[in-house]
Amino acid sequence: MFNSDPFKGKMWAIASAVPGMSHVDVSKALQKRGARLSNTLTQRVDALVSAGYTHDKKSGFSDKELKARQYNIPIVNEAQFLALLRGETASEVEALGHAPEDNPKISLDDALTRLRGMAHEEPSYQVWQKTCKLLDQCSDEDLPMALDYIEGHLDRWPEVYAMEWGARVQQHQWRHLPAAWRRDMLAGRDNPRLRLVRIINLNSTRAPASAEPQALLGAKSLNRARMIDLGRNRPSAELLRALRSAKHLASLTHFYMGDMTLTEAACAALAGPATWSATHLSLRSANIESNGLAVALGGECWTHLRELNLHQQRQRNACPAQALADARHIAHLETLLLDYNEISATGLKALMSTDQLANLRELNLYGCRLGPAHIDALTEAHHLTHLRRLKLGELTTATQMNDLMNAAHLEGLQTLSFDARNNNGVTALAASSLRPRELSITQNLTEENVAALLGSRALEKVERLNLNMNFRSHELNLRLGCMFLSHRSMQGVTSLNMSSVPIDNAVLKILLHEGQHLGQLQRLGLNYYKPRHISQEILDAVINAPHLNAELRQQLQRSASTDHNRH
């Protein structure tokens, strides 16, 4: 298009402004030269102005840039656009098709010196970013040696993959796929730097679905990746089939497919044999058609699965527990998250009676409506002898809860969480032989059942205690909080969270005068945002109290003092 008049009668779209010109300025410049403007990108558009900025750090492209690539519409960068406005020749404009490099090339000695310094830094997201940028500055000749040098050091980093809340890149996640390298992959270029990547993050990628299989299949250097994040996408059956059979992706062990839509055909594509051995699978908040979950989990590729996240499935008329009961290849499962689902009693009973869960160590049913039949199914699951962490929703009658908490196969529980809305759980726990190390109780505690709990031996091994009490009654919360703090059974607790209890002089006085048994307490979670009238004299005395843990005193100094000064 640069050989003729690029403006007169042509349809232009704008993806981003250019330096020195606002979006309005770009529009006026185009209209002044006879161009027509389009707010949306369709196949009738002749050219797209883009300075390379993007609001999507995952894909590295904006919506309009991706559509322009799909429709083969020329993308005019800032240098080309300014040259066209100046009326420069076609050859001069074409020469500006590649913007100047942001990372000028450096020598091998300089690269190795700087890489050596980074290799000895504490592993972090920032160090990974700096490493990727430095590798982009290496010449093609020096790159193999630089990669060999840094790879040995990076492999000593611990592998951190967030499967619970999604694998979007966070400060504690490193070795993900940088945006520039992702652009190479989606463009079909096999960047040798990809061999350092451990997380293929395609979450919310806006590349055309048909291009994804070819892009992943062509990136042979991704042969050491451990995790792939396809969340917030609607992958085709072809893509999933290609992933399953790609030999260079055989190292994948972690699969995040949360917040995505899976058709029955896509689920069937997941069910066959694969080159990889998956150990972790997250289908958190996935929208799965019909009986797709049972189809997907029936595949041989999940034989080595150890963790499965089925939080809040958006699957209509299908029980995830029943789908799991029908699965034949989950005998190695150790962690099962079924929280916030509609679990039928028959489905849970079928799941609990299968010997596929013999190695289960964590079961999360929090937020599920559990009736008497559900509790009976858990009580009768005698083969769950390895269970160490159990999270339950709202509990039912006291008789059934007594049976559950006295079940022989639950004696080894280390973490217990439940909703005590009707207080049956607290009553049953106080009378049971359970001695968890971590205990979480939600809502509606009373002075009577708190006294019963404190008077029992249920708290003698508790190290972390989380209490979410009566949110509407601040006075009752304060009294209950003081009961816990002043009781001797708190002597082994290192972390106590009572976020519904306001920071108050009464709390501070207990810490100061009755807190000799709280020497192990390192963290105290209170409502620091709605403090009562705090005496600065008492606060200073607590901060300097020698019988309290130094970490606790520092926390109170930071939290209470800040809010005291604010109010």
Coordinates of C-alpha atoms in Angstrom, one line a residue:
M1 CA 0.0 0.0 0.0
F2 CA 3.0 2.3 0.3
N3 CA 3.5 2.5 -3.5
S4 CA 0.3 4.5 -4.0
D5 CA -1.5 7.2 -1.9
P6 CA -1.8 5.4 1.5
F7 CA -4.5 7.8 2.8
K8 CA -6.9 9.0 0.2
G9 CA -10.0 6.9 0.2
K10 CA -8.4 4.2 2.4
M11 CA -10.0 2.9 5.6
W12 CA -7.7 3.2 8.7
A13 CA -8.1 2.0 12.2
I14 CA -6.1 3.1 15.3
A15 CA -4.8 0.6 17.9
S16 CA -2.7 3.2 19.9
A17 CA -1.5 6.7 19.6
V18 CA 2.1 7.5 18.6
P19 CA 4.7 9.4 20.6
G20 CA 4.1 13.2 20.3
M21 CA 0.5 12.7 19.0
S22 CA -2.6 11.9 20.9
H23 CA -5.3 9.6 19.6
V24 CA -7.3 12.7 18.4
D25 CA -4.2 14.1 16.7
V26 CA -3.7 10.8 14.8
S27 CA -7.4 10.9 13.7
K28 CA -7.2 14.5 12.5
A29 CA -4.0 13.8 10.6
L30 CA -5.6 10.8 8.8
Q31 CA -8.8 12.7 8.0
K32 CA -6.9 15.7 6.7
R33 CA -5.2 13.5 4.1
G34 CA -8.5 12.0 2.9
A35 CA -8.5 8.7 4.9
R36 CA -11.6 7.2 6.5
L37 CA -11.7 6.0 10.1
S38 CA -13.1 2.8 11.6
N39 CA -13.5 2.3 15.3
T40 CA -13.6 -1.5 14.8
L41 CA -11.3 -3.7 12.9
T42 CA -13.0 -5.6 10.0
Q43 CA -11.8 -7.0 6.8
R44 CA -12.6 -3.7 5.0
V45 CA -9.9 -1.9 6.9
D46 CA -6.8 -1.1 4.8
A47 CA -4.2 -0.3 7.5
L48 CA -3.8 -0.2 11.3
V49 CA -1.8 2.3 13.3
S50 CA -0.1 0.8 16.3
A51 CA 2.8 2.0 18.3
G52 CA 3.3 -1.5 19.8
Y53 CA 1.6 -0.8 23.1
T54 CA -0.7 -3.5 24.5
H55 CA -3.0 -3.9 27.5
D56 CA -2.6 -7.7 27.4
K57 CA 0.7 -8.7 28.9
K58 CA -0.2 -12.3 28.3
S59 CA -0.4 -12.4 24.5
G60 CA 1.8 -9.4 23.9
F61 CA -0.7 -8.0 21.3
S62 CA -3.8 -5.8 21.5
D63 CA -7.1 -7.0 20.2
K64 CA -6.8 -5.0 17.0
E65 CA -3.3 -6.2 16.3
L66 CA -4.4 -9.8 16.6
K67 CA -7.3 -9.3 14.3
A68 CA -5.1 -7.4 11.8
R69 CA -2.8 -10.4 11.7
Q70 CA -5.7 -12.7 11.2
Y71 CA -7.1 -10.6 8.3
N72 CA -3.6 -9.9 6.8
I73 CA -4.1 -6.1 7.3
P74 CA -0.8 -4.1 7.3
I75 CA 0.2 -2.9 10.8
V76 CA 1.9 0.6 10.5
N77 CA 4.3 1.3 13.4
E78 CA 5.0 4.7 14.7
A79 CA 8.1 5.3 12.6
Q80 CA 6.3 4.3 9.4
F81 CA 3.3 6.4 10.2
L82 CA 5.4 9.5 10.8
A83 CA 7.3 8.8 7.6
L84 CA 4.0 8.6 5.7
L85 CA 2.9 11.9 7.1
R86 CA 6.2 13.4 5.9
G87 CA 5.6 12.0 2.4
E88 CA 8.7 9.8 2.2
T89 CA 9.2 7.2 -0.5
A90 CA 7.8 3.7 -0.3
S91 CA 11.3 2.2 0.1
E92 CA 12.1 4.5 3.0
V93 CA 8.8 3.6 4.7
E94 CA 9.3 -0.1 4.2
A95 CA 12.8 0.1 5.8
L96 CA 11.1 1.3 8.9
G97 CA 9.0 -1.8 9.2
H98 CA 11.2 -3.1 12.1
A99 CA 11.5 -0.7 15.0
P100 CA 15.0 -0.1 16.5
E101 CA 16.0 -2.7 19.1
D102 CA 15.1 -1.8 22.6
N103 CA 18.0 -4.1 23.8
P104 CA 21.2 -3.2 22.0
K105 CA 23.6 -6.2 21.6
I106 CA 26.3 -6.8 24.2
S107 CA 29.5 -8.8 24.1
L108 CA 29.7 -12.3 25.5
D109 CA 32.0 -11.4 28.3
D110 CA 29.7 -8.6 29.4
A111 CA 26.7 -10.9 29.2
L112 CA 28.4 -13.7 31.2
T113 CA 29.5 -11.2 33.9
R114 CA 26.0 -9.9 34.4
L115 CA 24.4 -13.3 34.2
R116 CA 26.8 -14.5 36.9
G117 CA 25.6 -11.8 39.2
M118 CA 22.0 -12.6 38.5
A119 CA 22.5 -16.3 39.0
H120 CA 23.5 -15.8 42.6
E121 CA 20.6 -13.5 43.5
E122 CA 17.6 -14.8 45.4
P123 CA 15.1 -16.4 42.9
S124 CA 12.4 -14.0 42.1
Y125 CA 10.1 -12.7 39.4
Q126 CA 12.3 -9.6 39.0
V127 CA 15.5 -11.6 38.5
W128 CA 13.8 -13.7 35.9
Q129 CA 12.7 -10.6 34.0
K130 CA 16.2 -9.2 34.1
T131 CA 17.6 -12.5 32.9
C132 CA 15.2 -12.6 29.9
K133 CA 16.0 -9.1 28.9
L134 CA 19.7 -9.7 29.1
L135 CA 19.4 -12.8 26.9
D136 CA 17.6 -10.8 24.3
Q137 CA 20.7 -8.6 24.1
C138 CA 22.9 -11.5 23.3
S139 CA 23.9 -12.0 19.6
D140 CA 22.9 -15.2 17.8
E141 CA 26.5 -16.4 18.0
D142 CA 26.9 -15.8 21.8
L143 CA 23.4 -17.0 22.7
P144 CA 24.0 -20.8 23.0
M145 CA 26.9 -20.3 25.5
A146 CA 24.9 -17.8 27.5
L147 CA 22.0 -20.2 27.6
D148 CA 24.2 -23.1 28.7
Y149 CA 25.7 -20.9 31.5
I150 CA 22.5 -19.6 33.0
E151 CA 20.4 -22.8 32.6
G152 CA 22.5 -24.7 35.2
H153 CA 22.0 -22.0 37.7
L154 CA 18.3 -21.5 37.1
D155 CA 17.6 -25.2 37.4
R156 CA 18.5 -24.8 41.1
W157 CA 15.5 -22.5 41.6
P158 CA 12.6 -24.1 43.3
E159 CA 9.6 -24.8 41.0
V160 CA 6.6 -22.8 42.1
Y161 CA 3.3 -23.2 40.3
A162 CA 0.1 -21.7 41.7
M163 CA -2.6 -24.2 40.9
E164 CA -5.1 -23.2 43.5
W165 CA -5.8 -19.6 42.3
G166 CA -4.6 -19.9 38.8
A167 CA -1.3 -19.7 37.2
R168 CA -1.2 -16.1 36.2
V169 CA 2.2 -14.8 36.7
Q170 CA 2.6 -13.4 40.2
Q171 CA 5.6 -12.1 42.2
H172 CA 6.4 -15.6 43.5
Q173 CA 6.1 -17.2 40.1
W174 CA 9.0 -17.2 37.7
R175 CA 10.3 -18.8 34.5
H176 CA 7.1 -18.0 32.7
L177 CA 6.9 -17.2 29.0
P178 CA 7.8 -13.5 28.4
A179 CA 5.6 -11.5 26.0
A180 CA 8.3 -11.0 23.4
W181 CA 9.1 -14.7 23.3
R182 CA 5.4 -15.5 23.1
R183 CA 5.1 -13.3 20.0
D184 CA 7.9 -15.4 18.5
M185 CA 6.0 -18.6 19.3
L186 CA 2.7 -17.4 18.0
A187 CA 4.4 -16.1 14.8
G188 CA 5.9 -19.6 14.3
R189 CA 9.5 -18.7 15.2
D190 CA 11.3 -21.2 17.4
N191 CA 13.2 -19.0 19.8
P192 CA 16.1 -21.0 21.4
R193 CA 15.6 -19.0 24.6
L194 CA 12.3 -20.9 25.1
R195 CA 14.2 -23.8 26.5
L196 CA 14.5 -21.8 29.8
V197 CA 10.7 -21.5 30.1
R198 CA 8.9 -23.6 32.6
I199 CA 5.5 -22.0 32.5
I200 CA 3.7 -21.6 29.1
N201 CA 1.2 -19.0 30.1
L202 CA -1.5 -18.6 27.5
N203 CA -4.1 -17.5 29.9
S204 CA -6.7 -15.2 28.1
T205 CA -4.6 -15.3 25.0
R206 CA -6.4 -13.7 22.1
A207 CA -4.6 -15.4 19.3
P208 CA -6.9 -17.1 16.8
A209 CA -7.7 -20.5 18.1
S210 CA -6.7 -22.2 14.9
A211 CA -3.2 -20.8 15.2
E212 CA -2.5 -22.1 18.7
P213 CA -1.9 -25.8 17.9
Q214 CA 0.6 -24.9 15.1
A215 CA 2.3 -22.3 17.3
L216 CA 2.8 -24.8 20.2
L217 CA 3.8 -27.6 17.9
G218 CA 6.3 -25.5 16.2
A219 CA 8.0 -24.3 19.3
K220 CA 10.3 -27.3 19.8
S221 CA 12.5 -25.4 22.3
L222 CA 9.6 -25.6 24.9
N223 CA 10.7 -29.2 25.5
R224 CA 11.5 -28.5 29.2
A225 CA 8.3 -26.7 30.2
R226 CA 6.5 -28.1 33.2
M227 CA 3.3 -26.2 33.3
I228 CA 0.8 -24.9 30.7
D229 CA -1.9 -22.3 31.5
L230 CA -4.8 -22.3 29.1
G231 CA -7.2 -20.6 31.5
R232 CA -10.0 -18.3 30.3
N233 CA -9.9 -19.8 26.8
R234 CA -12.2 -22.0 24.7
P235 CA -9.7 -24.5 23.3
S236 CA -10.7 -26.6 20.3
A237 CA -10.5 -30.3 20.3
E238 CA -7.7 -30.1 17.8
L239 CA -5.6 -28.0 20.1
L240 CA -6.0 -30.4 23.0
R241 CA -5.4 -33.4 20.8
A242 CA -2.2 -31.7 19.5
L243 CA -1.1 -31.0 23.1
R244 CA -1.7 -34.6 24.1
S245 CA 0.4 -36.0 21.3
A246 CA 3.2 -33.4 21.1
K247 CA 6.5 -35.2 21.9
H248 CA 8.4 -32.0 22.7
L249 CA 5.8 -31.2 25.5
A250 CA 6.4 -34.5 27.2
S251 CA 7.8 -32.8 30.3
L252 CA 4.5 -31.1 31.2
T253 CA 3.2 -32.1 34.6
H254 CA 0.9 -29.1 35.6
F255 CA -2.2 -28.2 33.6
Y256 CA -4.3 -25.1 34.5
M257 CA -7.6 -25.0 32.6
G258 CA -9.6 -22.8 35.0
D259 CA -12.4 -20.4 33.9
M260 CA -12.5 -22.0 30.5
T261 CA -15.2 -23.6 28.3
L262 CA -14.8 -27.2 27.4
T263 CA -17.1 -28.9 24.9
E264 CA -17.7 -32.6 24.9
A265 CA -15.5 -33.0 21.9
A266 CA -12.7 -31.1 23.8
C267 CA -13.2 -33.3 26.8
A268 CA -12.9 -36.4 24.6
A269 CA -9.7 -35.1 23.2
L270 CA -8.3 -34.9 26.7
A271 CA -9.1 -38.5 27.5
G272 CA -6.7 -40.4 25.3
P273 CA -3.1 -41.4 25.9
A274 CA -0.6 -38.6 26.0
T275 CA 3.1 -38.1 25.8
W276 CA 3.2 -36.3 29.2
S277 CA 2.4 -37.6 32.7
A278 CA 0.2 -35.0 34.4
T279 CA 0.5 -34.8 38.2
H280 CA -1.6 -31.6 38.7
L281 CA -4.8 -30.5 36.9
S282 CA -7.0 -27.5 37.7
L283 CA -10.4 -27.1 36.2
R284 CA -11.3 -24.4 38.6
S285 CA -14.6 -22.6 37.7
A286 CA -14.6 -24.4 34.3
N287 CA -17.7 -24.5 32.2
I288 CA -17.9 -28.1 31.0
E289 CA -20.7 -29.3 28.7
S290 CA -23.0 -32.2 29.8
N291 CA -21.1 -35.3 30.8
G292 CA -17.7 -33.9 29.7
L293 CA -16.0 -34.1 33.1
A294 CA -16.5 -37.8 33.4
V295 CA -15.3 -38.3 29.8
A296 CA -12.2 -36.1 30.4
L297 CA -11.2 -37.7 33.7
G298 CA -11.6 -41.2 32.3
G299 CA -8.5 -40.8 30.2
E300 CA -5.3 -42.7 30.7
C301 CA -3.3 -39.5 30.6
W302 CA -4.4 -38.8 34.3
T303 CA -2.9 -42.1 35.7
H304 CA -0.3 -40.2 37.7
L305 CA -2.5 -37.4 38.8
R306 CA -1.8 -36.2 42.4
E307 CA -3.8 -33.0 42.6
L308 CA -7.2 -32.2 41.1
N309 CA -9.0 -28.8 41.5
L310 CA -12.7 -28.9 40.7
H311 CA -13.6 -25.7 42.6
Q312 CA -17.1 -24.3 41.7
Q313 CA -17.9 -26.3 38.5
R314 CA -20.3 -24.6 36.2
Q315 CA -21.6 -27.9 35.0
R316 CA -25.4 -28.3 34.8
N317 CA -27.2 -31.4 36.0
A318 CA -23.9 -33.2 36.7
C319 CA -22.3 -34.0 40.0
P320 CA -18.5 -33.8 40.0
A321 CA -18.3 -36.4 42.7
Q322 CA -20.2 -38.9 40.6
A323 CA -17.9 -38.1 37.7
L324 CA -14.9 -38.9 39.8
A325 CA -16.4 -42.1 41.1
D326 CA -16.7 -43.3 37.5
A327 CA -13.0 -42.4 36.8
R328 CA -10.7 -45.4 36.5
H329 CA -7.2 -43.8 36.6
I330 CA -7.0 -41.6 39.7
A331 CA -5.5 -44.1 42.1
H332 CA -2.5 -41.8 42.9
L333 CA -4.7 -38.8 43.8
E334 CA -3.6 -37.0 47.0
T335 CA -5.4 -33.6 46.9
L336 CA -9.0 -33.2 45.8
L337 CA -10.7 -29.8 45.9
L338 CA -14.5 -29.9 45.4
D339 CA -15.3 -26.7 47.3
Y340 CA -18.4 -24.7 46.4
N341 CA -20.1 -27.4 44.3
E342 CA -23.5 -29.0 44.3
I343 CA -22.5 -32.4 45.6
S344 CA -25.3 -35.0 45.7
A345 CA -25.3 -37.5 48.6
T346 CA -25.4 -40.5 46.2
G347 CA -22.4 -39.0 44.2
L348 CA -20.4 -38.4 47.4
K349 CA -21.2 -41.9 48.7
A350 CA -20.1 -43.5 45.4
L351 CA -16.9 -41.5 45.5
M352 CA -16.1 -42.3 49.1
S353 CA -16.7 -46.0 48.5
T354 CA -14.2 -46.3 45.7
D355 CA -10.8 -47.6 46.4
Q356 CA -9.4 -45.0 44.0
L357 CA -9.0 -42.5 46.9
A358 CA -6.9 -44.7 49.1
N359 CA -3.9 -42.3 48.9
L360 CA -6.0 -39.1 49.5
R361 CA -4.4 -36.7 51.9
E362 CA -6.5 -33.6 51.4
L363 CA -10.3 -33.2 50.8
N364 CA -11.9 -29.9 50.4
L365 CA -15.7 -29.7 50.6
Y366 CA -16.0 -26.2 52.0
G367 CA -19.0 -24.3 50.7
C368 CA -20.8 -27.5 49.8
R369 CA -24.2 -28.2 51.3
L370 CA -23.7 -31.3 53.4
G371 CA -26.7 -33.1 54.7
P372 CA -26.9 -36.2 57.0
A373 CA -26.2 -38.6 54.1
H374 CA -23.1 -36.7 53.1
I375 CA -21.7 -36.9 56.7
D376 CA -22.5 -40.6 56.8
A377 CA -20.6 -41.2 53.5
L378 CA -17.5 -39.5 55.0
T379 CA -17.9 -41.4 58.3
E380 CA -18.0 -44.8 56.4
A381 CA -15.0 -44.1 54.2
H382 CA -12.7 -46.3 56.3
H383 CA -10.0 -46.5 53.6
L384 CA -9.2 -42.8 53.9
T385 CA -6.5 -43.5 56.5
H386 CA -4.0 -41.1 54.9
L387 CA -6.3 -38.1 55.1
R388 CA -4.5 -35.2 56.8
R389 CA -6.5 -32.1 55.7
L390 CA -10.3 -31.9 55.7
K391 CA -12.4 -28.9 55.0
L392 CA -16.2 -29.1 55.4
G393 CA -19.1 -26.8 54.8
E394 CA -22.1 -26.2 57.0
L395 CA -22.5 -29.2 59.3
T396 CA -25.7 -31.0 60.4
T397 CA -26.9 -32.8 63.5
A398 CA -24.7 -33.3 66.5
T399 CA -25.1 -37.1 66.5
Q400 CA -23.7 -37.5 63.0
M401 CA -20.9 -35.0 63.7
N402 CA -19.9 -37.0 66.8
D403 CA -19.7 -40.1 64.7
L404 CA -17.6 -38.4 62.0
M405 CA -15.1 -36.7 64.4
N406 CA -14.6 -40.0 66.3
A407 CA -14.1 -42.0 63.1
A408 CA -10.9 -44.1 63.4
H409 CA -9.7 -43.2 59.9
L410 CA -9.6 -39.5 60.8
E411 CA -7.4 -39.7 63.8
G412 CA -4.4 -38.5 61.8
L413 CA -6.1 -35.2 60.7
Q414 CA -3.7 -32.3 61.0
T415 CA -5.9 -29.6 59.4
L416 CA -9.7 -29.3 60.1
S417 CA -12.0 -26.6 58.8
F418 CA -15.7 -26.4 59.1
D419 CA -18.7 -24.0 59.3
A420 CA -20.1 -24.0 62.9
R421 CA -23.3 -22.1 62.0
N422 CA -25.4 -24.4 64.1
N423 CA -22.6 -25.1 66.6
N424 CA -22.8 -28.9 66.1
G425 CA -19.3 -29.0 64.8
V426 CA -17.8 -27.2 67.8
T427 CA -19.7 -29.5 70.2
A428 CA -18.6 -32.6 68.4
L429 CA -15.0 -31.4 68.2
A430 CA -14.9 -30.7 72.0
A431 CA -16.0 -34.2 72.7
S432 CA -13.8 -35.9 70.2
S433 CA -10.3 -37.3 70.3
L434 CA -9.1 -35.2 67.3
R435 CA -6.0 -33.1 67.9
P436 CA -5.5 -31.0 64.8
R437 CA -2.5 -28.7 64.3
E438 CA -4.5 -26.3 62.2
L439 CA -8.1 -25.4 63.0
S440 CA -10.5 -23.1 61.2
I441 CA -14.0 -22.4 62.5
T442 CA -16.5 -20.0 60.8
Q443 CA -19.4 -18.1 62.2
N444 CA -21.9 -18.1 65.0
L445 CA -19.8 -19.1 68.0
T446 CA -21.4 -18.7 71.5
E447 CA -19.8 -18.3 74.9
E448 CA -21.1 -21.7 75.9
N449 CA -19.6 -23.7 73.1
V450 CA -16.4 -21.7 73.2
A451 CA -16.1 -22.5 76.9
A452 CA -16.7 -26.2 76.1
L453 CA -14.0 -26.1 73.4
L454 CA -11.4 -24.4 75.7
G455 CA -12.2 -26.8 78.5
S456 CA -11.5 -29.8 76.2
R457 CA -8.2 -31.2 74.9
A458 CA -9.1 -30.5 71.3
L459 CA -6.8 -27.4 71.2
E460 CA -3.7 -28.9 72.9
K461 CA -1.8 -29.4 69.6
V462 CA -3.2 -26.5 67.6
E463 CA -0.5 -24.2 66.2
R464 CA -2.6 -22.2 63.8
L465 CA -6.2 -21.1 64.8
N466 CA -8.5 -19.2 62.5
L467 CA -11.8 -17.9 63.9
N468 CA -14.4 -16.1 61.9
M469 CA -17.1 -15.3 64.4
N470 CA -20.3 -13.3 64.6
F471 CA -19.8 -10.5 62.2
R472 CA -22.8 -8.5 63.4
S473 CA -22.1 -8.5 67.2
H474 CA -18.8 -6.7 67.9
E475 CA -19.4 -6.9 71.6
L476 CA -19.8 -10.6 71.6
N477 CA -16.8 -11.0 69.2
L478 CA -14.7 -9.0 71.7
R479 CA -15.8 -11.2 74.6
L480 CA -15.1 -14.4 72.7
G481 CA -11.7 -13.1 71.6
C482 CA -10.7 -12.3 75.1
M483 CA -11.8 -15.8 76.2
F484 CA -9.5 -17.4 73.7
L485 CA -6.5 -15.1 74.5
S486 CA -6.8 -15.5 78.2
H487 CA -7.0 -19.3 78.2
R488 CA -4.0 -21.5 78.9
S489 CA -4.9 -23.8 75.9
M490 CA -3.5 -21.1 73.6
Q491 CA 0.0 -21.6 74.9
G492 CA 1.2 -23.6 71.8
V493 CA -0.5 -21.4 69.2
T494 CA 1.8 -19.5 66.8
S495 CA -0.8 -17.9 64.6
L496 CA -4.2 -16.7 65.8
N497 CA -6.6 -15.0 63.3
M498 CA -9.7 -13.3 64.8
S499 CA -10.4 -10.7 62.1
S500 CA -13.9 -10.0 63.4
V501 CA -12.5 -9.0 66.8
P502 CA -11.7 -5.3 67.0
I503 CA -8.4 -4.1 68.5
D504 CA -9.4 -2.8 71.9
N505 CA -7.9 -1.8 75.3
A506 CA -9.4 -5.0 76.7
V507 CA -7.4 -7.1 74.2
L508 CA -4.2 -5.2 74.9
K509 CA -4.7 -5.6 78.7
I510 CA -5.0 -9.4 78.4
L511 CA -1.8 -9.5 76.3
L512 CA 0.0 -7.3 78.9
H513 CA -1.3 -8.8 82.2
E514 CA -2.5 -12.3 81.3
G515 CA -0.4 -13.2 78.3
Q516 CA 2.5 -15.0 79.9
H517 CA 1.3 -18.2 78.2
L518 CA 1.3 -16.6 74.7
G519 CA 5.1 -16.6 74.3
Q520 CA 4.8 -18.7 71.1
L521 CA 2.3 -16.4 69.4
Q522 CA 3.9 -14.7 66.4
R523 CA 0.9 -13.4 64.6
L524 CA -2.4 -12.0 65.9
G525 CA -5.0 -11.2 63.3
L526 CA -7.5 -8.6 64.6
N527 CA -9.7 -6.0 63.0
Y528 CA -7.2 -3.1 62.9
Y529 CA -9.4 -1.1 60.6
K530 CA -12.1 -0.4 63.1
P531 CA -10.1 0.2 66.4
R532 CA -11.8 1.2 69.6
H533 CA -10.3 3.9 71.8
I534 CA -6.8 2.6 72.4
S535 CA -4.6 3.9 75.2
Q536 CA -1.2 4.8 73.8
E537 CA 0.3 4.1 77.2
I538 CA -1.1 0.5 77.2
L539 CA -0.1 0.0 73.6
D540 CA 3.5 1.1 74.4
A541 CA 3.6 -1.3 77.4
V542 CA 2.4 -4.2 75.2
I543 CA 5.0 -3.4 72.5
N544 CA 7.7 -3.5 75.1
A545 CA 6.4 -6.5 77.1
P546 CA 9.3 -9.0 77.4
H547 CA 7.0 -12.1 77.8
L548 CA 5.5 -11.6 74.3
N549 CA 7.2 -12.8 71.1
A550 CA 9.3 -10.2 69.3
E551 CA 7.5 -10.8 66.0
L552 CA 4.1 -10.2 67.6
R553 CA 5.3 -7.0 69.2
Q554 CA 6.6 -5.8 65.9
Q555 CA 3.3 -6.6 64.2
L556 CA 1.3 -4.7 66.9
Q557 CA 3.6 -1.8 66.6
R558 CA 3.1 -1.6 62.8
S559 CA -0.7 -2.3 62.7
A560 CA -2.1 -0.9 65.9
S561 CA 0.1 2.2 66.0
T562 CA -0.6 3.2 62.4
D563 CA -4.4 2.9 62.9
H564 CA -4.2 4.6 66.3
N565 CA -2.5 7.6 64.7
R566 CA -4.9 7.6 61.8
H567 CA -7.9 7.8 64.1

